[in-house]
Amino acid sequence: MPKSTGSKSTEKEKAIDKKFIDEMHALLSEKKVSLLTKLNQWEDTSSPSGLKEMGDIADIASELNSEALSSVLTENEIYTLKEIETALEKIENGTYGICEGTKKKIPIARLKAIPWTRYTVEFAEQMAKSKHRGSAHRSDTLAPFPVMPLDMDSLD
């Protein structure tokens, strides 16, 4: 009897996990469709179609500057889209919710907050610290060489 009760709880845990995974799959798929729709709409309107009708150079520059800003904003969305696709692949191959750095389970609360996350909070913080240390180290190595303006007259 205890064995069947144990297997029922295991089956129940798997069912809860499967239900959660299904919810995350639906959420990720919805977000993916939303981003693809937004990106497609942006691409349709991003080409400067009315340059001939625009009158002066300031209007043209303003239109082109607006497009540059839009392309910068969509870089983050493109990154997010790639992360979502990776998360969907992980759901398919059974590795969703496992930290790529530590191989530990990512807490459900974190997955609910960022469904496409690849890492636990702890591992993400370690990566951020090591990245920060790397950039601090580079600036420290340049510190003994102060940047001083050159006086061109003194070079004679």
GROMACS .gro file of C-alpha atoms in nm:
model
  156
    1MET     CA    1   0.000   0.000   0.000
    2PRO     CA    2   0.265   0.262   0.088
    3LYS     CA    3   0.426   0.215  -0.252
    4SER     CA    4   0.105   0.298  -0.440
    5THR     CA    5   0.046   0.606  -0.220
    6GLY     CA    6   0.403   0.717  -0.289
    7SER     CA    7   0.360   0.673  -0.661
    8LYS     CA    8   0.027   0.860  -0.652
    9SER     CA    9   0.194   1.160  -0.487
   10THR     CA   10   0.471   1.139  -0.745
   11GLU     CA   11   0.210   1.126  -1.022
   12LYS     CA   12   0.030   1.418  -0.857
   13GLU     CA   13   0.356   1.619  -0.843
   14LYS     CA   14   0.417   1.543  -1.210
   15ALA     CA   15   0.060   1.646  -1.293
   16ILE     CA   16   0.111   1.977  -1.112
   17ASP     CA   17   0.439   2.024  -1.293
   18LYS     CA   18   0.275   1.935  -1.625
   19LYS     CA   19  -0.010   2.178  -1.557
   20PHE     CA   20   0.242   2.453  -1.475
   21ILE     CA   21   0.449   2.370  -1.783
   22ASP     CA   22   0.134   2.384  -1.998
   23GLU     CA   23   0.049   2.725  -1.850
   24MET     CA   24   0.401   2.851  -1.920
   25HIS     CA   25   0.387   2.712  -2.275
   26ALA     CA   26   0.062   2.899  -2.339
   27LEU     CA   27   0.201   3.219  -2.185
   28LEU     CA   28   0.526   3.198  -2.383
   29SER     CA   29   0.340   3.124  -2.706
   30GLU     CA   30   0.108   3.420  -2.649
   31LYS     CA   31   0.402   3.653  -2.579
   32LYS     CA   32   0.581   3.523  -2.890
   33VAL     CA   33   0.278   3.593  -3.111
   34SER     CA   34   0.244   3.938  -2.954
   35LEU     CA   35   0.609   4.026  -3.020
   36LEU     CA   36   0.599   3.889  -3.376
   37THR     CA   37   0.287   4.093  -3.448
   38LYS     CA   38   0.447   4.407  -3.303
   39LEU     CA   39   0.771   4.353  -3.495
   40ASN     CA   40   0.583   4.291  -3.820
   41GLN     CA   41   0.380   4.609  -3.770
   42TRP     CA   42   0.699   4.804  -3.699
   43GLU     CA   43   0.867   4.665  -4.012
   44ASP     CA   44   0.564   4.765  -4.222
   45THR     CA   45   0.579   5.125  -4.100
   46SER     CA   46   0.957   5.163  -4.062
   47SER     CA   47   1.049   5.240  -4.421
   48PRO     CA   48   1.050   5.613  -4.495
   49SER     CA   49   0.779   5.591  -4.760
   50GLY     CA   50   0.685   5.957  -4.772
   51LEU     CA   51   1.027   6.120  -4.808
   52LYS     CA   52   0.933   6.285  -5.139
   53GLU     CA   53   0.620   6.437  -4.987
   54MET     CA   54   0.802   6.564  -4.678
   55GLY     CA   55   0.911   6.910  -4.779
   56ASP     CA   56   1.233   6.994  -4.599
   57ILE     CA   57   1.546   6.824  -4.474
   58ALA     CA   58   1.448   6.870  -4.107
   59ASP     CA   59   1.135   6.659  -4.159
   60ILE     CA   60   1.338   6.388  -4.330
   61ALA     CA   61   1.598   6.389  -4.048
   62SER     CA   62   1.321   6.371  -3.789
   63GLU     CA   63   1.163   6.071  -3.964
   64LEU     CA   64   1.496   5.889  -3.992
   65ASN     CA   65   1.583   5.965  -3.627
   66SER     CA   66   1.247   5.825  -3.519
   67GLU     CA   67   1.319   5.507  -3.714
   68ALA     CA   68   1.661   5.471  -3.552
   69LEU     CA   69   1.501   5.500  -3.208
   70SER     CA   70   1.241   5.239  -3.301
   71SER     CA   71   1.508   4.997  -3.417
   72VAL     CA   72   1.695   5.036  -3.088
   73LEU     CA   73   1.376   4.969  -2.893
   74THR     CA   74   1.305   4.653  -3.087
   75GLU     CA   75   1.653   4.508  -3.022
   76ASN     CA   76   1.536   4.420  -2.670
   77GLU     CA   77   1.217   4.272  -2.810
   78ILE     CA   78   1.415   4.065  -3.060
   79TYR     CA   79   1.635   3.939  -2.776
   80THR     CA   80   1.325   3.851  -2.572
   81LEU     CA   81   1.176   3.672  -2.872
   82LYS     CA   82   1.490   3.457  -2.905
   83GLU     CA   83   1.479   3.378  -2.532
   84ILE     CA   84   1.111   3.280  -2.562
   85GLU     CA   85   1.191   3.048  -2.853
   86THR     CA   86   1.468   2.888  -2.646
   87ALA     CA   87   1.227   2.842  -2.353
   88LEU     CA   88   0.970   2.679  -2.584
   89GLU     CA   89   1.240   2.443  -2.713
   90LYS     CA   90   1.330   2.358  -2.352
   91ILE     CA   91   0.966   2.274  -2.281
   92GLU     CA   92   0.968   2.042  -2.581
   93ASN     CA   93   1.288   1.863  -2.475
   94GLY     CA   94   1.201   1.849  -2.104
   95THR     CA   95   1.467   2.086  -1.969
   96TYR     CA   96   1.245   2.389  -1.900
   97GLY     CA   97   1.291   2.531  -1.550
   98ILE     CA   98   1.643   2.396  -1.505
   99CYS     CA   99   1.920   2.654  -1.453
  100GLU     CA  100   2.177   2.636  -1.732
  101GLY     CA  101   2.453   2.733  -1.489
  102THR     CA  102   2.382   2.522  -1.182
  103LYS     CA  103   2.147   2.254  -1.322
  104LYS     CA  104   1.917   2.324  -1.024
  105LYS     CA  105   1.543   2.382  -1.053
  106ILE     CA  106   1.450   2.744  -1.111
  107PRO     CA  107   1.184   2.845  -0.853
  108ILE     CA  108   0.829   2.867  -0.987
  109ALA     CA  109   0.799   3.228  -0.866
  110ARG     CA  110   1.094   3.326  -1.086
  111LEU     CA  111   0.954   3.139  -1.386
  112LYS     CA  112   0.621   3.316  -1.337
  113ALA     CA  113   0.800   3.652  -1.325
  114ILE     CA  114   1.030   3.582  -1.622
  115PRO     CA  115   0.899   3.274  -1.806
  116TRP     CA  116   1.195   3.269  -2.047
  117THR     CA  117   1.468   3.290  -1.781
  118ARG     CA  118   1.757   3.047  -1.813
  119TYR     CA  119   1.906   3.093  -1.467
  120THR     CA  120   1.828   3.096  -1.096
  121VAL     CA  121   1.851   3.437  -0.929
  122GLU     CA  122   2.168   3.331  -0.749
  123PHE     CA  123   2.345   3.224  -1.067
  124ALA     CA  124   2.230   3.535  -1.256
  125GLU     CA  125   2.370   3.750  -0.974
  126GLN     CA  126   2.702   3.562  -0.987
  127MET     CA  127   2.722   3.624  -1.361
  128ALA     CA  128   2.644   3.993  -1.315
  129LYS     CA  129   2.909   4.027  -1.042
  130SER     CA  130   3.175   3.853  -1.248
  131LYS     CA  131   3.087   4.068  -1.548
  132HIS     CA  132   3.106   4.380  -1.330
  133ARG     CA  133   3.439   4.269  -1.183
  134GLY     CA  134   3.574   4.213  -1.532
  135SER     CA  135   3.488   4.565  -1.643
  136ALA     CA  136   3.616   4.713  -1.313
  137HIS     CA  137   3.940   4.522  -1.354
  138ARG     CA  138   3.993   4.662  -1.703
  139SER     CA  139   3.942   5.019  -1.585
  140ASP     CA  140   4.175   4.958  -1.289
  141THR     CA  141   4.450   4.841  -1.521
  142LEU     CA  142   4.426   5.168  -1.711
  143ALA     CA  143   4.424   5.382  -1.396
  144PRO     CA  144   4.807   5.422  -1.367
  145PHE     CA  145   4.803   5.592  -1.707
  146PRO     CA  146   4.608   5.914  -1.666
  147VAL     CA  147   4.479   6.083  -1.975
  148MET     CA  148   4.648   6.419  -2.003
  149PRO     CA  149   4.593   6.680  -2.268
  150LEU     CA  150   4.884   6.736  -2.499
  151ASP     CA  151   5.030   7.080  -2.533
  152MET     CA  152   5.126   7.091  -2.901
  153ASP     CA  153   5.361   7.389  -2.845
  154SER     CA  154   5.570   7.193  -2.595
  155LEU     CA  155   5.647   6.922  -2.852
  156ASP     CA  156   5.899   7.141  -3.037
   0.00000   0.00000   0.00000
